[in-house]
Amino acid sequence: SKRRFPNGLRATTDFIRSLGMKAGLWIEPEIIGQKCEEMLDFYDEDCFLRRHGKKIGVMGRYFLDYFNPKVYNYMFETIRRMVEDYGADYIKLDYNQDLGVGADGTTESFGEGHEKQSAAYFKWIDDIQKAFPNVIFETCSSGGMRMDYATLSHFSLISTSDQTDYKKYPYIVANFSAAVLPEQGAVWSYPVDGFQFASAPATYENVNENTSRETVIMNMINTFLGRMHLASHIDLLSEDKRELIKEGVEYYNFLTPAKKNAFPFLPCGFASLGDEHVAAGLKTKGKAYLSVYSLGKSGRFSVDVGKRYKKAVCAYPKANELAFSLENGVLTVEFTEDYQARFFELEI
């Protein structure tokens, strides 16, 4: 868009880099729109995945066959353009449709066709990463359908969900460690609810009136066990709330070394949507890190963390006003609001 980017996209990505950050771009490389005449004219009929001889179409989109050299080469050039011409240091590869049971075409079964297509797509992924080794490539979990290590072994990280409601994300946080390593599991921190301001102006007054300190705290804690994706209109938050975000980012970075050797720690077991309290964390040889949530019910919540832990410290936020105790291996937190979270360090 020459209106939005009058000096070209590269001017924007160069500016982002001048601030000490990486510039990211989004693409959904496995499909094209069924009304995209330019690409339909470009691709041959055998460039598409088929079932019973017909192109597979879902929600107005066709699926591309990466086993076809024309698809492979065009999409390789697309990534080259994103990196070298547009200046992308980080590329999100999205996948928002479900192929279904698979494809046939040149294979004897849908399953074989799906396996063949997956292998071709992963080869393309491996080749673009070899060609652009300094670029971070993120994949999409596609509602969890691609959160497997056949997929994850080819990517730096994966988005665990498109969920941006901080009250719902703890249920994902408490479970995703069963499927993905913490350094690969990306979690949204979305302190300012974008949907809330879809029909109202996102002004300083509006944002701070509708975004409490506890909202910011829970959003930051949601990311501590994975890989932080910080977003939303945080520029409109008051100084004290921005300080909470800064403190959260610093603590998140502090946790990075521990994640390399940590194991999942789920003292309450897996979470189910609707649970009034959730606890999830990581444990190392001499320490445990635990997020504890109140999700709709204030008051006392106790969780058995094990008698090996003798001391509990509220690590985030440092300015904690909630009462808590650790006695005989039971951590008790006195929540004062229905939706609150605290992050603890448990020491032996």
XYZ file of C-alpha atoms in Angstrom:
348
model
C 0.000 0.000 0.000
C 1.623 3.197 -1.179
C -0.813 5.128 0.983
C 0.180 3.409 4.223
C 3.829 3.020 3.259
C 4.606 6.015 0.994
C 8.361 5.378 1.315
C 8.048 1.630 0.904
C 7.869 -1.101 3.538
C 11.655 -1.223 3.873
C 11.685 2.278 5.418
C 9.468 0.984 8.228
C 11.468 -2.186 8.894
C 14.722 -0.196 8.848
C 13.260 2.171 11.447
C 12.268 -0.782 13.646
C 15.835 -2.099 13.485
C 17.183 1.354 14.384
C 15.353 0.950 17.725
C 17.219 -2.279 18.451
C 14.372 -4.623 17.514
C 13.674 -7.160 14.778
C 11.049 -6.457 12.117
C 8.417 -9.129 11.532
C 6.069 -9.888 8.651
C 3.117 -12.278 8.376
C 2.273 -14.652 5.551
C -0.050 -17.625 5.020
C 1.983 -19.531 2.425
C 0.000 -22.734 1.898
C -3.205 -21.326 0.411
C -4.507 -18.839 -2.125
C -7.953 -17.262 -2.344
C -10.437 -18.838 -4.736
C -11.101 -15.363 -6.177
C -7.428 -14.443 -6.570
C -7.453 -14.430 -10.373
C -3.810 -13.315 -10.701
C -2.481 -16.372 -8.849
C -5.039 -18.748 -10.353
C -3.802 -17.674 -13.777
C -0.177 -18.134 -12.671
C -0.469 -21.602 -11.153
C -1.105 -24.719 -13.244
C -3.833 -27.124 -12.255
C -1.300 -29.594 -10.823
C -0.052 -26.919 -8.392
C -3.020 -27.590 -6.095
C -3.793 -30.388 -3.674
C -6.664 -32.542 -4.850
C -9.153 -35.051 -3.523
C -11.118 -37.220 -5.974
C -9.659 -35.153 -8.785
C -10.964 -31.802 -7.513
C -8.985 -28.967 -5.970
C -9.431 -28.973 -2.190
C -11.202 -25.778 -1.176
C -12.097 -24.644 2.340
C -13.575 -21.288 3.358
C -12.848 -19.721 -0.012
C -9.249 -20.969 -0.252
C -7.323 -23.563 -2.254
C -4.338 -25.520 -0.888
C -0.992 -25.408 -2.703
C 1.104 -28.508 -3.381
C 4.726 -27.901 -2.344
C 5.792 -31.050 -4.164
C 5.276 -29.050 -7.348
C 8.453 -27.123 -8.353
C 6.422 -24.134 -9.524
C 4.892 -23.703 -6.062
C 8.204 -24.328 -4.312
C 10.116 -21.824 -6.447
C 7.489 -19.081 -6.336
C 7.123 -19.292 -2.564
C 10.907 -19.458 -2.075
C 11.183 -16.216 -4.067
C 8.371 -14.745 -1.955
C 10.330 -15.366 1.241
C 13.508 -13.991 -0.373
C 11.612 -10.823 -1.245
C 10.252 -10.511 2.298
C 13.749 -10.856 3.761
C 16.009 -9.065 1.302
C 13.685 -6.460 -0.225
C 11.262 -5.758 2.645
C 13.710 -6.339 5.489
C 11.949 -9.059 7.521
C 14.002 -10.497 10.400
C 11.064 -12.556 11.713
C 8.391 -14.286 9.626
C 5.142 -15.727 10.957
C 3.891 -18.593 8.784
C 0.188 -18.925 9.497
C -2.232 -21.752 8.767
C -5.902 -20.915 9.277
C -7.665 -23.748 7.486
C -8.002 -27.502 7.868
C -7.005 -29.654 4.909
C -9.099 -32.521 6.219
C -8.248 -36.200 5.750
C -5.561 -35.531 3.137
C -5.058 -35.473 -0.605
C -4.644 -38.074 -3.330
C -3.543 -36.962 -6.798
C -0.415 -39.048 -7.491
C -0.791 -41.244 -4.389
C -2.897 -44.285 -3.559
C -4.502 -42.891 -0.408
C -5.368 -39.624 1.304
C -2.974 -40.400 4.132
C -0.080 -41.048 1.773
C -0.887 -37.823 -0.051
C -0.899 -35.892 3.198
C 2.433 -37.427 4.233
C 3.974 -36.618 0.850
C 2.724 -33.032 1.010
C 3.988 -32.560 4.573
C 7.445 -33.803 3.611
C 7.540 -31.396 0.661
C 6.447 -28.463 2.814
C 9.017 -29.265 5.522
C 11.748 -29.488 2.867
C 10.763 -25.995 1.712
C 10.887 -24.801 5.344
C 14.326 -26.304 5.876
C 15.615 -24.810 2.632
C 14.434 -21.263 3.384
C 15.946 -21.475 6.866
C 19.284 -22.560 5.388
C 19.076 -19.700 2.889
C 18.167 -17.123 5.565
C 19.741 -18.424 8.795
C 19.355 -15.139 10.695
C 15.575 -15.025 10.263
C 13.267 -16.400 12.970
C 10.450 -18.512 11.504
C 7.338 -19.026 13.614
C 4.679 -21.578 12.766
C 0.991 -21.707 13.640
C -0.430 -24.345 15.954
C -3.672 -24.261 13.937
C -5.830 -24.865 16.971
C -3.348 -27.438 18.267
C -3.459 -29.619 15.145
C 0.171 -28.786 14.321
C 1.591 -28.794 17.820
C 3.619 -31.918 17.140
C 7.362 -32.354 16.883
C 7.224 -33.520 13.293
C 6.290 -29.875 12.748
C 8.081 -28.222 15.655
C 11.447 -29.756 14.794
C 11.512 -27.462 11.761
C 10.654 -24.170 13.510
C 12.039 -21.802 16.128
C 8.688 -21.379 17.844
C 4.955 -21.869 17.557
C 2.005 -19.685 18.466
C 0.072 -21.595 21.131
C -3.167 -19.736 20.385
C -4.776 -16.647 18.862
C -6.516 -16.162 22.212
C -6.050 -12.603 23.516
C -8.503 -12.732 26.441
C -6.235 -12.782 29.494
C -8.975 -14.447 31.567
C -9.033 -17.484 29.251
C -5.339 -17.835 28.421
C -4.403 -19.344 31.834
C -6.247 -22.531 30.839
C -3.948 -22.816 27.815
C -0.883 -21.853 29.880
C -1.611 -24.678 32.316
C -1.718 -27.285 29.561
C 0.554 -26.355 26.675
C 3.704 -27.565 28.454
C 2.509 -31.112 27.760
C 2.952 -30.467 24.037
C 5.702 -27.912 23.506
C 8.971 -26.744 25.043
C 8.742 -23.413 26.900
C 11.264 -21.744 24.585
C 9.037 -22.640 21.608
C 5.583 -21.929 23.059
C 4.561 -18.355 22.239
C 1.889 -16.775 24.473
C 0.114 -13.445 23.999
C 0.417 -10.715 26.600
C -2.406 -8.372 25.654
C -2.824 -5.872 28.530
C -5.122 -3.552 26.577
C -8.135 -5.440 25.210
C -8.297 -4.616 21.517
C -11.879 -5.820 21.112
C -12.982 -3.516 23.894
C -11.977 -0.519 21.799
C -13.147 -1.805 18.434
C -16.138 0.552 18.521
C -14.767 3.182 20.926
C -11.655 5.331 20.578
C -8.553 3.954 22.315
C -7.607 7.093 24.210
C -5.411 7.450 27.282
C -8.475 8.042 29.467
C -10.478 5.165 27.983
C -7.645 2.677 28.132
C -6.641 3.373 31.733
C -10.217 3.483 32.968
C -10.781 -0.014 31.574
C -7.351 -1.568 32.224
C -6.508 -2.265 35.855
C -3.121 -3.062 37.354
C -4.342 -6.611 37.989
C -5.183 -6.941 34.280
C -1.614 -6.011 33.387
C -0.177 -8.371 36.008
C -2.136 -11.407 34.785
C -1.290 -10.689 31.149
C 2.410 -10.651 31.967
C 2.268 -13.784 34.133
C 0.502 -15.646 31.311
C 3.715 -15.461 29.270
C 6.276 -16.427 31.899
C 6.129 -20.169 31.222
C 6.515 -19.780 27.460
C 7.758 -17.206 24.980
C 6.360 -13.696 25.383
C 4.387 -12.030 22.599
C 3.766 -8.527 23.987
C 1.084 -6.609 22.128
C -1.798 -4.093 22.294
C -1.945 -0.339 23.017
C 0.562 -0.419 25.885
C 1.740 3.012 24.739
C -1.514 4.434 26.129
C -1.098 2.947 29.615
C -0.249 5.107 32.601
C 3.329 5.186 33.848
C 2.714 2.856 36.793
C 1.181 0.229 34.502
C 3.992 0.544 31.986
C 6.407 -0.017 34.867
C 4.591 -3.284 35.607
C 5.124 -4.309 31.986
C 8.799 -3.366 32.154
C 9.201 -5.344 35.376
C 7.429 -8.295 33.755
C 9.692 -8.247 30.702
C 12.784 -8.115 32.914
C 11.570 -11.042 35.015
C 10.639 -13.010 31.882
C 14.214 -12.545 30.628
C 15.519 -13.630 34.035
C 13.596 -16.922 33.690
C 15.121 -17.800 30.314
C 18.165 -19.767 31.619
C 15.983 -21.836 33.974
C 13.715 -22.937 31.116
C 16.569 -24.739 29.384
C 16.625 -27.487 32.039
C 13.189 -27.190 33.636
C 10.312 -29.662 33.695
C 6.576 -28.893 33.731
C 5.151 -28.470 37.227
C 1.364 -28.935 37.448
C 0.476 -29.363 41.148
C -3.271 -29.217 40.352
C -3.023 -31.354 37.232
C -4.216 -30.171 33.850
C -6.699 -27.312 33.778
C -10.232 -27.468 32.415
C -12.070 -24.455 31.027
C -14.147 -23.027 33.870
C -11.830 -24.023 36.736
C -11.953 -21.281 39.368
C -8.281 -21.661 40.207
C -5.295 -22.739 38.147
C -1.653 -23.346 39.063
C 1.106 -24.142 36.595
C 4.855 -23.782 36.555
C 8.311 -25.129 35.940
C 10.658 -26.933 38.295
C 14.411 -27.302 38.296
C 16.739 -29.303 40.538
C 16.672 -26.820 43.414
C 13.762 -24.504 42.708
C 10.251 -24.218 41.291
C 8.514 -21.351 39.519
C 4.739 -21.277 39.842
C 1.939 -19.115 38.482
C -1.217 -19.177 40.589
C -4.523 -17.847 39.267
C -7.920 -16.857 40.586
C -10.303 -17.175 37.648
C -13.691 -16.019 38.839
C -13.498 -16.637 42.581
C -11.760 -14.424 45.098
C -10.732 -15.641 48.542
C -8.381 -18.338 49.766
C -6.807 -20.853 47.426
C -4.442 -23.592 48.618
C -2.306 -25.825 46.440
C -0.118 -28.736 47.520
C 3.318 -28.029 46.023
C 5.208 -30.679 47.984
C 6.991 -30.658 51.326
C 10.425 -30.363 49.727
C 9.726 -26.649 49.262
C 10.337 -24.658 52.447
C 10.146 -21.048 51.280
C 7.903 -19.096 48.912
C 8.674 -15.677 47.440
C 6.308 -13.616 45.311
C 8.593 -12.892 42.361
C 6.092 -10.880 40.309
C 4.866 -8.331 40.953
C 7.428 -7.208 43.506
C 4.905 -4.776 44.981
C 2.601 -7.610 46.027
C -0.271 -6.806 48.362
C -1.801 -10.278 48.573
C -1.241 -12.376 51.672
C 0.293 -15.800 51.122
C 2.010 -18.548 53.084
C 3.811 -21.852 52.613
C 3.323 -24.402 55.366
C 3.944 -28.157 55.230
C 4.195 -28.068 51.461
C 0.925 -26.183 50.947
C 0.985 -22.770 49.299
C -1.994 -20.603 50.250
C -2.869 -17.333 48.519
C -5.557 -14.874 49.642
C -7.026 -13.430 46.449
C -8.874 -10.116 46.853
C -10.407 -10.018 43.371
C -12.151 -12.575 41.189
C -9.469 -12.355 38.484
C -5.925 -12.142 39.819
C -2.578 -13.867 39.409
C 0.739 -14.032 41.211
C 4.034 -15.680 40.269
C 6.053 -17.444 42.972
C 9.522 -18.842 43.383
C 9.570 -21.912 45.625
C 12.845 -22.801 47.292
C 13.979 -26.038 48.908
